[in-house]
């Protein structure tokens, strides 16, 4: 009986809250296949409230601007040298942007964190995205990067942290993530592997993988704050297609993630 009451209470709480839809996607910087891939990638994104992209190049931003489905989004990004996008990071949001910043992280690859504060139905929510160091041996660098991200977002009462973290389940980096950060996939789908870097399914991931690297859950969404309740998460962009040249492609070498939150 107590279990039924708890479930009913949670259902009522969620039903009275507004729902928020977000996506994270590493779009792959390869320009040679972009003409075929990017339309499929954008089709996989179903007009969420917030989108965080990684490995963004200027040509990708131009493609977004030409697509009418994304004209009503506010853009958060930091320009770099020679018309580049700092850290390859881009956030699109339908909400009003209250604050935004870019922070460099210790890196040999020019990695950073892109940060914004938005207003959702009167609640201030921090959105932060990053693409951590890529090499398998870069564990210590990723740990340093995570600690700086946590420091820079420590004042956020409500935080959604998402992106390509470049470490999988069971790896040392997980030990520095404290219990106030909920891993949305593990919270909602602990019985599913959730590989977003799937070298068995995605030929692009197989071609770009390191020697002896296996499939891993590299792309993640974390949430912190009592006003944010994750209610749904799923993998997107995992359907292959055939290019005009007859090659089997995916929208990216990564799969994306979409999630829904109840905002109390």
PDB file of C-alpha atoms in Angstrom:
ATOM      1  CA  UNK A   1       0.000   0.000   0.000  1.00  0.00           C
ATOM      2  CA  UNK A   2       2.843   2.396   0.897  1.00  0.00           C
ATOM      3  CA  UNK A   3       4.503   1.718  -2.482  1.00  0.00           C
ATOM      4  CA  UNK A   4       1.267   2.582  -4.290  1.00  0.00           C
ATOM      5  CA  UNK A   5       0.967   5.861  -2.351  1.00  0.00           C
ATOM      6  CA  UNK A   6       4.565   6.820  -3.211  1.00  0.00           C
ATOM      7  CA  UNK A   7       4.010   6.077  -6.911  1.00  0.00           C
ATOM      8  CA  UNK A   8       0.795   8.112  -6.935  1.00  0.00           C
ATOM      9  CA  UNK A   9       2.566  11.003  -5.199  1.00  0.00           C
ATOM     10  CA  UNK A  10       5.396  10.979  -7.763  1.00  0.00           C
ATOM     11  CA  UNK A  11       2.904  10.770 -10.641  1.00  0.00           C
ATOM     12  CA  UNK A  12       0.942  13.741  -9.300  1.00  0.00           C
ATOM     13  CA  UNK A  13       4.151  15.730  -8.806  1.00  0.00           C
ATOM     14  CA  UNK A  14       5.300  15.085 -12.364  1.00  0.00           C
ATOM     15  CA  UNK A  15       1.850  15.733 -13.853  1.00  0.00           C
ATOM     16  CA  UNK A  16       1.762  19.165 -12.214  1.00  0.00           C
ATOM     17  CA  UNK A  17       5.264  20.101 -13.433  1.00  0.00           C
ATOM     18  CA  UNK A  18       6.231  21.521 -16.807  1.00  0.00           C
ATOM     19  CA  UNK A  19       8.193  19.191 -19.082  1.00  0.00           C
ATOM     20  CA  UNK A  20      11.538  20.124 -20.611  1.00  0.00           C
ATOM     21  CA  UNK A  21      13.146  18.340 -23.553  1.00  0.00           C
ATOM     22  CA  UNK A  22      16.924  18.370 -24.164  1.00  0.00           C
ATOM     23  CA  UNK A  23      19.412  16.759 -26.560  1.00  0.00           C
ATOM     24  CA  UNK A  24      23.176  16.248 -26.588  1.00  0.00           C
ATOM     25  CA  UNK A  25      24.979  15.234 -29.773  1.00  0.00           C
ATOM     26  CA  UNK A  26      28.602  14.936 -30.874  1.00  0.00           C
ATOM     27  CA  UNK A  27      28.115  15.759 -34.555  1.00  0.00           C
ATOM     28  CA  UNK A  28      31.581  14.652 -35.811  1.00  0.00           C
ATOM     29  CA  UNK A  29      33.816  17.258 -37.410  1.00  0.00           C
ATOM     30  CA  UNK A  30      34.284  15.373 -40.716  1.00  0.00           C
ATOM     31  CA  UNK A  31      33.296  17.661 -43.578  1.00  0.00           C
ATOM     32  CA  UNK A  32      33.708  15.098 -46.384  1.00  0.00           C
ATOM     33  CA  UNK A  33      30.476  13.271 -45.507  1.00  0.00           C
ATOM     34  CA  UNK A  34      28.614  16.216 -43.972  1.00  0.00           C
ATOM     35  CA  UNK A  35      26.362  16.842 -46.967  1.00  0.00           C
ATOM     36  CA  UNK A  36      24.854  13.375 -46.528  1.00  0.00           C
ATOM     37  CA  UNK A  37      25.057  13.133 -42.729  1.00  0.00           C
ATOM     38  CA  UNK A  38      23.911  16.497 -41.378  1.00  0.00           C
ATOM     39  CA  UNK A  39      20.341  16.435 -42.783  1.00  0.00           C
ATOM     40  CA  UNK A  40      19.835  13.005 -41.188  1.00  0.00           C
ATOM     41  CA  UNK A  41      21.342  14.236 -37.929  1.00  0.00           C
ATOM     42  CA  UNK A  42      19.050  17.253 -37.785  1.00  0.00           C
ATOM     43  CA  UNK A  43      16.048  15.055 -38.645  1.00  0.00           C
ATOM     44  CA  UNK A  44      16.862  12.938 -35.569  1.00  0.00           C
ATOM     45  CA  UNK A  45      16.520  16.006 -33.333  1.00  0.00           C
ATOM     46  CA  UNK A  46      12.836  16.621 -32.677  1.00  0.00           C
ATOM     47  CA  UNK A  47      12.825  20.341 -31.815  1.00  0.00           C
ATOM     48  CA  UNK A  48      13.887  20.082 -28.152  1.00  0.00           C
ATOM     49  CA  UNK A  49      13.987  23.028 -25.763  1.00  0.00           C
ATOM     50  CA  UNK A  50      17.791  22.833 -25.430  1.00  0.00           C
ATOM     51  CA  UNK A  51      20.398  21.243 -27.698  1.00  0.00           C
ATOM     52  CA  UNK A  52      24.077  20.830 -26.825  1.00  0.00           C
ATOM     53  CA  UNK A  53      26.419  20.031 -29.709  1.00  0.00           C
ATOM     54  CA  UNK A  54      30.076  18.955 -29.639  1.00  0.00           C
ATOM     55  CA  UNK A  55      32.740  18.841 -32.405  1.00  0.00           C
ATOM     56  CA  UNK A  56      31.062  21.800 -34.076  1.00  0.00           C
ATOM     57  CA  UNK A  57      32.760  23.530 -37.005  1.00  0.00           C
ATOM     58  CA  UNK A  58      31.698  26.744 -38.710  1.00  0.00           C
ATOM     59  CA  UNK A  59      30.154  24.809 -41.611  1.00  0.00           C
ATOM     60  CA  UNK A  60      27.835  23.056 -39.155  1.00  0.00           C
ATOM     61  CA  UNK A  61      26.665  26.389 -37.707  1.00  0.00           C
ATOM     62  CA  UNK A  62      25.955  27.589 -41.260  1.00  0.00           C
ATOM     63  CA  UNK A  63      23.932  24.431 -41.945  1.00  0.00           C
ATOM     64  CA  UNK A  64      21.886  25.071 -38.799  1.00  0.00           C
ATOM     65  CA  UNK A  65      21.180  28.657 -39.798  1.00  0.00           C
ATOM     66  CA  UNK A  66      19.925  27.518 -43.198  1.00  0.00           C
ATOM     67  CA  UNK A  67      17.508  25.043 -41.622  1.00  0.00           C
ATOM     68  CA  UNK A  68      14.237  26.788 -40.777  1.00  0.00           C
ATOM     69  CA  UNK A  69      13.533  24.424 -37.880  1.00  0.00           C
ATOM     70  CA  UNK A  70      16.312  26.039 -35.821  1.00  0.00           C
ATOM     71  CA  UNK A  71      15.774  29.745 -36.558  1.00  0.00           C
ATOM     72  CA  UNK A  72      13.888  30.438 -33.330  1.00  0.00           C
ATOM     73  CA  UNK A  73      16.657  29.205 -31.054  1.00  0.00           C
ATOM     74  CA  UNK A  74      18.999  31.467 -29.122  1.00  0.00           C
ATOM     75  CA  UNK A  75      22.650  30.587 -29.766  1.00  0.00           C
ATOM     76  CA  UNK A  76      25.336  30.197 -27.116  1.00  0.00           C
ATOM     77  CA  UNK A  77      28.911  29.765 -28.402  1.00  0.00           C
ATOM     78  CA  UNK A  78      32.356  31.328 -28.251  1.00  0.00           C
ATOM     79  CA  UNK A  79      34.248  32.227 -31.405  1.00  0.00           C
ATOM     80  CA  UNK A  80      37.875  31.202 -31.668  1.00  0.00           C
ATOM     81  CA  UNK A  81      40.786  31.843 -33.996  1.00  0.00           C
ATOM     82  CA  UNK A  82      40.327  31.718 -37.782  1.00  0.00           C
ATOM     83  CA  UNK A  83      36.536  31.609 -37.552  1.00  0.00           C
ATOM     84  CA  UNK A  84      36.589  28.484 -35.390  1.00  0.00           C
ATOM     85  CA  UNK A  85      34.172  27.558 -32.600  1.00  0.00           C
ATOM     86  CA  UNK A  86      35.913  27.419 -29.213  1.00  0.00           C
ATOM     87  CA  UNK A  87      36.014  23.870 -27.931  1.00  0.00           C
ATOM     88  CA  UNK A  88      33.688  22.837 -30.769  1.00  0.00           C
ATOM     89  CA  UNK A  89      30.805  23.560 -28.382  1.00  0.00           C
ATOM     90  CA  UNK A  90      27.402  25.026 -29.191  1.00  0.00           C
ATOM     91  CA  UNK A  91      24.174  25.365 -27.216  1.00  0.00           C
ATOM     92  CA  UNK A  92      20.784  26.198 -28.722  1.00  0.00           C
ATOM     93  CA  UNK A  93      17.931  27.145 -26.424  1.00  0.00           C
ATOM     94  CA  UNK A  94      14.369  28.357 -26.831  1.00  0.00           C
ATOM     95  CA  UNK A  95      14.529  30.046 -23.426  1.00  0.00           C
ATOM     96  CA  UNK A  96      15.817  33.480 -22.555  1.00  0.00           C
ATOM     97  CA  UNK A  97      19.551  33.448 -21.817  1.00  0.00           C
ATOM     98  CA  UNK A  98      20.318  35.108 -18.477  1.00  0.00           C
ATOM     99  CA  UNK A  99      24.047  34.435 -18.458  1.00  0.00           C
ATOM    100  CA  UNK A 100      26.652  32.724 -20.597  1.00  0.00           C
ATOM    101  CA  UNK A 101      30.370  31.966 -20.375  1.00  0.00           C
ATOM    102  CA  UNK A 102      33.123  29.792 -21.814  1.00  0.00           C
ATOM    103  CA  UNK A 103      35.862  28.279 -19.643  1.00  0.00           C
ATOM    104  CA  UNK A 104      39.101  26.783 -20.927  1.00  0.00           C
ATOM    105  CA  UNK A 105      40.030  23.434 -19.427  1.00  0.00           C
ATOM    106  CA  UNK A 106      43.527  21.950 -19.015  1.00  0.00           C
ATOM    107  CA  UNK A 107      43.942  20.262 -22.373  1.00  0.00           C
ATOM    108  CA  UNK A 108      46.263  19.528 -25.273  1.00  0.00           C
ATOM    109  CA  UNK A 109      43.216  19.510 -27.571  1.00  0.00           C
ATOM    110  CA  UNK A 110      41.709  22.932 -26.873  1.00  0.00           C
ATOM    111  CA  UNK A 111      38.881  21.564 -24.760  1.00  0.00           C
ATOM    112  CA  UNK A 112      36.581  23.708 -22.620  1.00  0.00           C
ATOM    113  CA  UNK A 113      33.158  24.069 -21.054  1.00  0.00           C
ATOM    114  CA  UNK A 114      30.327  26.163 -22.483  1.00  0.00           C
ATOM    115  CA  UNK A 115      27.912  27.436 -19.860  1.00  0.00           C
ATOM    116  CA  UNK A 116      24.603  29.271 -19.860  1.00  0.00           C
ATOM    117  CA  UNK A 117      21.862  30.131 -17.389  1.00  0.00           C
ATOM    118  CA  UNK A 118      18.310  30.141 -18.666  1.00  0.00           C
ATOM    119  CA  UNK A 119      14.893  30.787 -17.171  1.00  0.00           C
ATOM    120  CA  UNK A 120      12.359  27.966 -17.295  1.00  0.00           C
ATOM    121  CA  UNK A 121       8.935  28.928 -15.921  1.00  0.00           C
ATOM    122  CA  UNK A 122      10.530  31.146 -13.285  1.00  0.00           C
ATOM    123  CA  UNK A 123      13.259  28.656 -12.354  1.00  0.00           C
ATOM    124  CA  UNK A 124      16.905  29.449 -13.155  1.00  0.00           C
ATOM    125  CA  UNK A 125      18.599  26.428 -14.707  1.00  0.00           C
ATOM    126  CA  UNK A 126      22.275  26.129 -15.629  1.00  0.00           C
ATOM    127  CA  UNK A 127      23.111  24.299 -18.838  1.00  0.00           C
ATOM    128  CA  UNK A 128      26.742  23.223 -19.264  1.00  0.00           C
ATOM    129  CA  UNK A 129      28.308  21.160 -22.027  1.00  0.00           C
ATOM    130  CA  UNK A 130      31.811  19.894 -22.605  1.00  0.00           C
ATOM    131  CA  UNK A 131      33.868  17.532 -24.726  1.00  0.00           C
ATOM    132  CA  UNK A 132      36.548  16.043 -22.494  1.00  0.00           C
ATOM    133  CA  UNK A 133      40.003  14.880 -23.585  1.00  0.00           C
ATOM    134  CA  UNK A 134      39.828  12.041 -26.084  1.00  0.00           C
ATOM    135  CA  UNK A 135      42.818   9.724 -25.770  1.00  0.00           C
ATOM    136  CA  UNK A 136      42.413   6.522 -23.729  1.00  0.00           C
ATOM    137  CA  UNK A 137      45.499   7.399 -21.667  1.00  0.00           C
ATOM    138  CA  UNK A 138      44.107  10.844 -20.736  1.00  0.00           C
ATOM    139  CA  UNK A 139      42.340   9.674 -17.574  1.00  0.00           C
ATOM    140  CA  UNK A 140      44.176  12.111 -15.269  1.00  0.00           C
ATOM    141  CA  UNK A 141      43.450  15.040 -17.593  1.00  0.00           C
ATOM    142  CA  UNK A 142      39.749  14.169 -17.716  1.00  0.00           C
ATOM    143  CA  UNK A 143      39.657  13.993 -13.917  1.00  0.00           C
ATOM    144  CA  UNK A 144      41.197  17.495 -13.723  1.00  0.00           C
ATOM    145  CA  UNK A 145      38.700  18.729 -16.302  1.00  0.00           C
ATOM    146  CA  UNK A 146      35.770  17.291 -14.344  1.00  0.00           C
ATOM    147  CA  UNK A 147      36.933  18.919 -11.109  1.00  0.00           C
ATOM    148  CA  UNK A 148      37.105  22.330 -12.805  1.00  0.00           C
ATOM    149  CA  UNK A 149      33.640  21.837 -14.322  1.00  0.00           C
ATOM    150  CA  UNK A 150      32.234  20.995 -10.892  1.00  0.00           C
ATOM    151  CA  UNK A 151      33.973  24.043  -9.399  1.00  0.00           C
ATOM    152  CA  UNK A 152      32.674  26.406 -12.080  1.00  0.00           C
ATOM    153  CA  UNK A 153      29.106  25.119 -11.730  1.00  0.00           C
ATOM    154  CA  UNK A 154      29.107  24.781  -7.926  1.00  0.00           C
ATOM    155  CA  UNK A 155      26.832  27.802  -7.475  1.00  0.00           C
ATOM    156  CA  UNK A 156      24.114  26.258  -9.679  1.00  0.00           C
ATOM    157  CA  UNK A 157      21.149  25.039  -7.672  1.00  0.00           C
ATOM    158  CA  UNK A 158      19.693  23.442 -10.795  1.00  0.00           C
ATOM    159  CA  UNK A 159      22.163  22.101 -13.334  1.00  0.00           C
ATOM    160  CA  UNK A 160      22.016  19.970 -16.471  1.00  0.00           C
ATOM    161  CA  UNK A 161      25.525  18.882 -17.475  1.00  0.00           C
ATOM    162  CA  UNK A 162      25.736  17.062 -20.785  1.00  0.00           C
ATOM    163  CA  UNK A 163      28.136  16.201 -23.569  1.00  0.00           C
ATOM    164  CA  UNK A 164      30.864  13.823 -24.682  1.00  0.00           C
ATOM    165  CA  UNK A 165      32.783  12.804 -21.563  1.00  0.00           C
ATOM    166  CA  UNK A 166      35.074  10.260 -23.250  1.00  0.00           C
ATOM    167  CA  UNK A 167      34.962   7.727 -20.432  1.00  0.00           C
ATOM    168  CA  UNK A 168      32.682   4.765 -19.965  1.00  0.00           C
ATOM    169  CA  UNK A 169      31.110   2.923 -17.080  1.00  0.00           C
ATOM    170  CA  UNK A 170      33.516   1.393 -14.591  1.00  0.00           C
ATOM    171  CA  UNK A 171      36.375   3.750 -15.490  1.00  0.00           C
ATOM    172  CA  UNK A 172      38.270   5.823 -12.846  1.00  0.00           C
ATOM    173  CA  UNK A 173      36.694   9.145 -13.841  1.00  0.00           C
ATOM    174  CA  UNK A 174      33.378   8.006 -12.371  1.00  0.00           C
ATOM    175  CA  UNK A 175      34.903   8.077  -8.880  1.00  0.00           C
ATOM    176  CA  UNK A 176      35.177  11.897  -8.833  1.00  0.00           C
ATOM    177  CA  UNK A 177      31.475  12.430  -9.595  1.00  0.00           C
ATOM    178  CA  UNK A 178      29.690  12.858  -6.268  1.00  0.00           C
ATOM    179  CA  UNK A 179      26.223  11.632  -5.451  1.00  0.00           C
ATOM    180  CA  UNK A 180      24.563  15.044  -5.965  1.00  0.00           C
ATOM    181  CA  UNK A 181      24.949  14.500  -9.729  1.00  0.00           C
ATOM    182  CA  UNK A 182      22.446  12.021 -11.123  1.00  0.00           C
ATOM    183  CA  UNK A 183      23.514  10.139 -14.228  1.00  0.00           C
ATOM    184  CA  UNK A 184      20.182  10.192 -16.054  1.00  0.00           C
ATOM    185  CA  UNK A 185      20.772   7.029 -18.083  1.00  0.00           C
ATOM    186  CA  UNK A 186      21.795   5.006 -15.022  1.00  0.00           C
ATOM    187  CA  UNK A 187      18.885   6.474 -13.062  1.00  0.00           C
ATOM    188  CA  UNK A 188      16.227   5.543 -15.616  1.00  0.00           C
ATOM    189  CA  UNK A 189      17.743   2.654 -17.595  1.00  0.00           C
ATOM    190  CA  UNK A 190      20.291   0.968 -15.357  1.00  0.00           C
ATOM    191  CA  UNK A 191      19.561  -2.390 -17.010  1.00  0.00           C
ATOM    192  CA  UNK A 192      20.499  -1.104 -20.500  1.00  0.00           C
ATOM    193  CA  UNK A 193      24.064  -0.653 -21.805  1.00  0.00           C
ATOM    194  CA  UNK A 194      23.337   2.687 -23.468  1.00  0.00           C
ATOM    195  CA  UNK A 195      26.391   2.668 -25.746  1.00  0.00           C
ATOM    196  CA  UNK A 196      26.656   5.939 -27.670  1.00  0.00           C
ATOM    197  CA  UNK A 197      30.042   4.877 -29.065  1.00  0.00           C
ATOM    198  CA  UNK A 198      29.006   1.550 -30.562  1.00  0.00           C
ATOM    199  CA  UNK A 199      31.705   0.017 -32.724  1.00  0.00           C
ATOM    200  CA  UNK A 200      29.639  -3.079 -33.452  1.00  0.00           C
ATOM    201  CA  UNK A 201      26.610  -1.207 -34.748  1.00  0.00           C
ATOM    202  CA  UNK A 202      28.103   2.043 -36.079  1.00  0.00           C
ATOM    203  CA  UNK A 203      30.689   1.588 -38.845  1.00  0.00           C
ATOM    204  CA  UNK A 204      31.868   5.186 -38.411  1.00  0.00           C
ATOM    205  CA  UNK A 205      32.656   4.537 -34.738  1.00  0.00           C
ATOM    206  CA  UNK A 206      34.512   1.362 -35.692  1.00  0.00           C
ATOM    207  CA  UNK A 207      36.594   3.238 -38.278  1.00  0.00           C
ATOM    208  CA  UNK A 208      37.437   6.031 -35.802  1.00  0.00           C
ATOM    209  CA  UNK A 209      38.046   3.865 -32.733  1.00  0.00           C
ATOM    210  CA  UNK A 210      41.416   3.437 -31.055  1.00  0.00           C
ATOM    211  CA  UNK A 211      43.180   0.057 -31.184  1.00  0.00           C
ATOM    212  CA  UNK A 212      41.589  -2.379 -28.691  1.00  0.00           C
ATOM    213  CA  UNK A 213      38.841   0.158 -27.862  1.00  0.00           C
ATOM    214  CA  UNK A 214      35.425  -1.334 -27.248  1.00  0.00           C
ATOM    215  CA  UNK A 215      31.917   0.095 -27.328  1.00  0.00           C
ATOM    216  CA  UNK A 216      31.279   2.505 -24.460  1.00  0.00           C
ATOM    217  CA  UNK A 217      28.742   4.930 -23.035  1.00  0.00           C
ATOM    218  CA  UNK A 218      30.712   8.129 -23.702  1.00  0.00           C
ATOM    219  CA  UNK A 219      27.878  10.621 -24.071  1.00  0.00           C
ATOM    220  CA  UNK A 220      26.038  11.408 -20.865  1.00  0.00           C
ATOM    221  CA  UNK A 221      23.501  13.697 -19.234  1.00  0.00           C
ATOM    222  CA  UNK A 222      23.893  14.549 -15.548  1.00  0.00           C
ATOM    223  CA  UNK A 223      21.425  16.528 -13.466  1.00  0.00           C
ATOM    224  CA  UNK A 224      21.676  18.242 -10.100  1.00  0.00           C
ATOM    225  CA  UNK A 225      18.947  20.075  -8.193  1.00  0.00           C
ATOM    226  CA  UNK A 226      15.695  19.380  -6.422  1.00  0.00           C
ATOM    227  CA  UNK A 227      13.621  21.163  -9.108  1.00  0.00           C
ATOM    228  CA  UNK A 228      14.727  18.842 -11.939  1.00  0.00           C
ATOM    229  CA  UNK A 229      13.270  15.332 -12.195  1.00  0.00           C
ATOM    230  CA  UNK A 230      14.435  13.153 -15.127  1.00  0.00           C
ATOM    231  CA  UNK A 231      11.496  11.237 -16.572  1.00  0.00           C
ATOM    232  CA  UNK A 232      12.746   9.877 -19.913  1.00  0.00           C
ATOM    233  CA  UNK A 233      15.977   9.267 -21.838  1.00  0.00           C
ATOM    234  CA  UNK A 234      16.700   7.571 -25.143  1.00  0.00           C
ATOM    235  CA  UNK A 235      19.397   7.152 -27.784  1.00  0.00           C
ATOM    236  CA  UNK A 236      18.870   8.977 -31.078  1.00  0.00           C
ATOM    237  CA  UNK A 237      20.671   8.933 -34.437  1.00  0.00           C
ATOM    238  CA  UNK A 238      21.199   5.164 -34.344  1.00  0.00           C
ATOM    239  CA  UNK A 239      19.501   4.401 -37.664  1.00  0.00           C
ATOM    240  CA  UNK A 240      21.826   3.900 -40.661  1.00  0.00           C
ATOM    241  CA  UNK A 241      21.182   5.196 -44.155  1.00  0.00           C
ATOM    242  CA  UNK A 242      22.741   4.753 -47.576  1.00  0.00           C
ATOM    243  CA  UNK A 243      24.617   7.615 -49.222  1.00  0.00           C
ATOM    244  CA  UNK A 244      24.180   8.362 -52.954  1.00  0.00           C
ATOM    245  CA  UNK A 245      27.519   6.591 -53.480  1.00  0.00           C
ATOM    246  CA  UNK A 246      26.099   3.460 -51.858  1.00  0.00           C
ATOM    247  CA  UNK A 247      28.015   3.719 -48.576  1.00  0.00           C
ATOM    248  CA  UNK A 248      26.204   2.882 -45.339  1.00  0.00           C
ATOM    249  CA  UNK A 249      26.454   5.886 -43.014  1.00  0.00           C
ATOM    250  CA  UNK A 250      25.118   7.090 -39.683  1.00  0.00           C
ATOM    251  CA  UNK A 251      24.385  10.747 -38.839  1.00  0.00           C
ATOM    252  CA  UNK A 252      27.586  10.781 -36.737  1.00  0.00           C
ATOM    253  CA  UNK A 253      30.191   8.407 -35.361  1.00  0.00           C
ATOM    254  CA  UNK A 254      28.469   8.974 -32.000  1.00  0.00           C
ATOM    255  CA  UNK A 255      24.832   8.365 -31.214  1.00  0.00           C
ATOM    256  CA  UNK A 256      23.009  11.241 -29.541  1.00  0.00           C
ATOM    257  CA  UNK A 257      20.899  11.347 -26.402  1.00  0.00           C
ATOM    258  CA  UNK A 258      17.530  12.962 -25.781  1.00  0.00           C
ATOM    259  CA  UNK A 259      15.999  13.367 -22.331  1.00  0.00           C
ATOM    260  CA  UNK A 260      12.917  14.870 -20.746  1.00  0.00           C
ATOM    261  CA  UNK A 261      12.738  16.509 -17.336  1.00  0.00           C
ATOM    262  CA  UNK A 262       9.903  17.601 -15.122  1.00  0.00           C
ATOM    263  CA  UNK A 263      10.572  21.139 -13.869  1.00  0.00           C
ATOM    264  CA  UNK A 264       8.988  21.727 -10.438  1.00  0.00           C
TER     265      UNK A 264
END
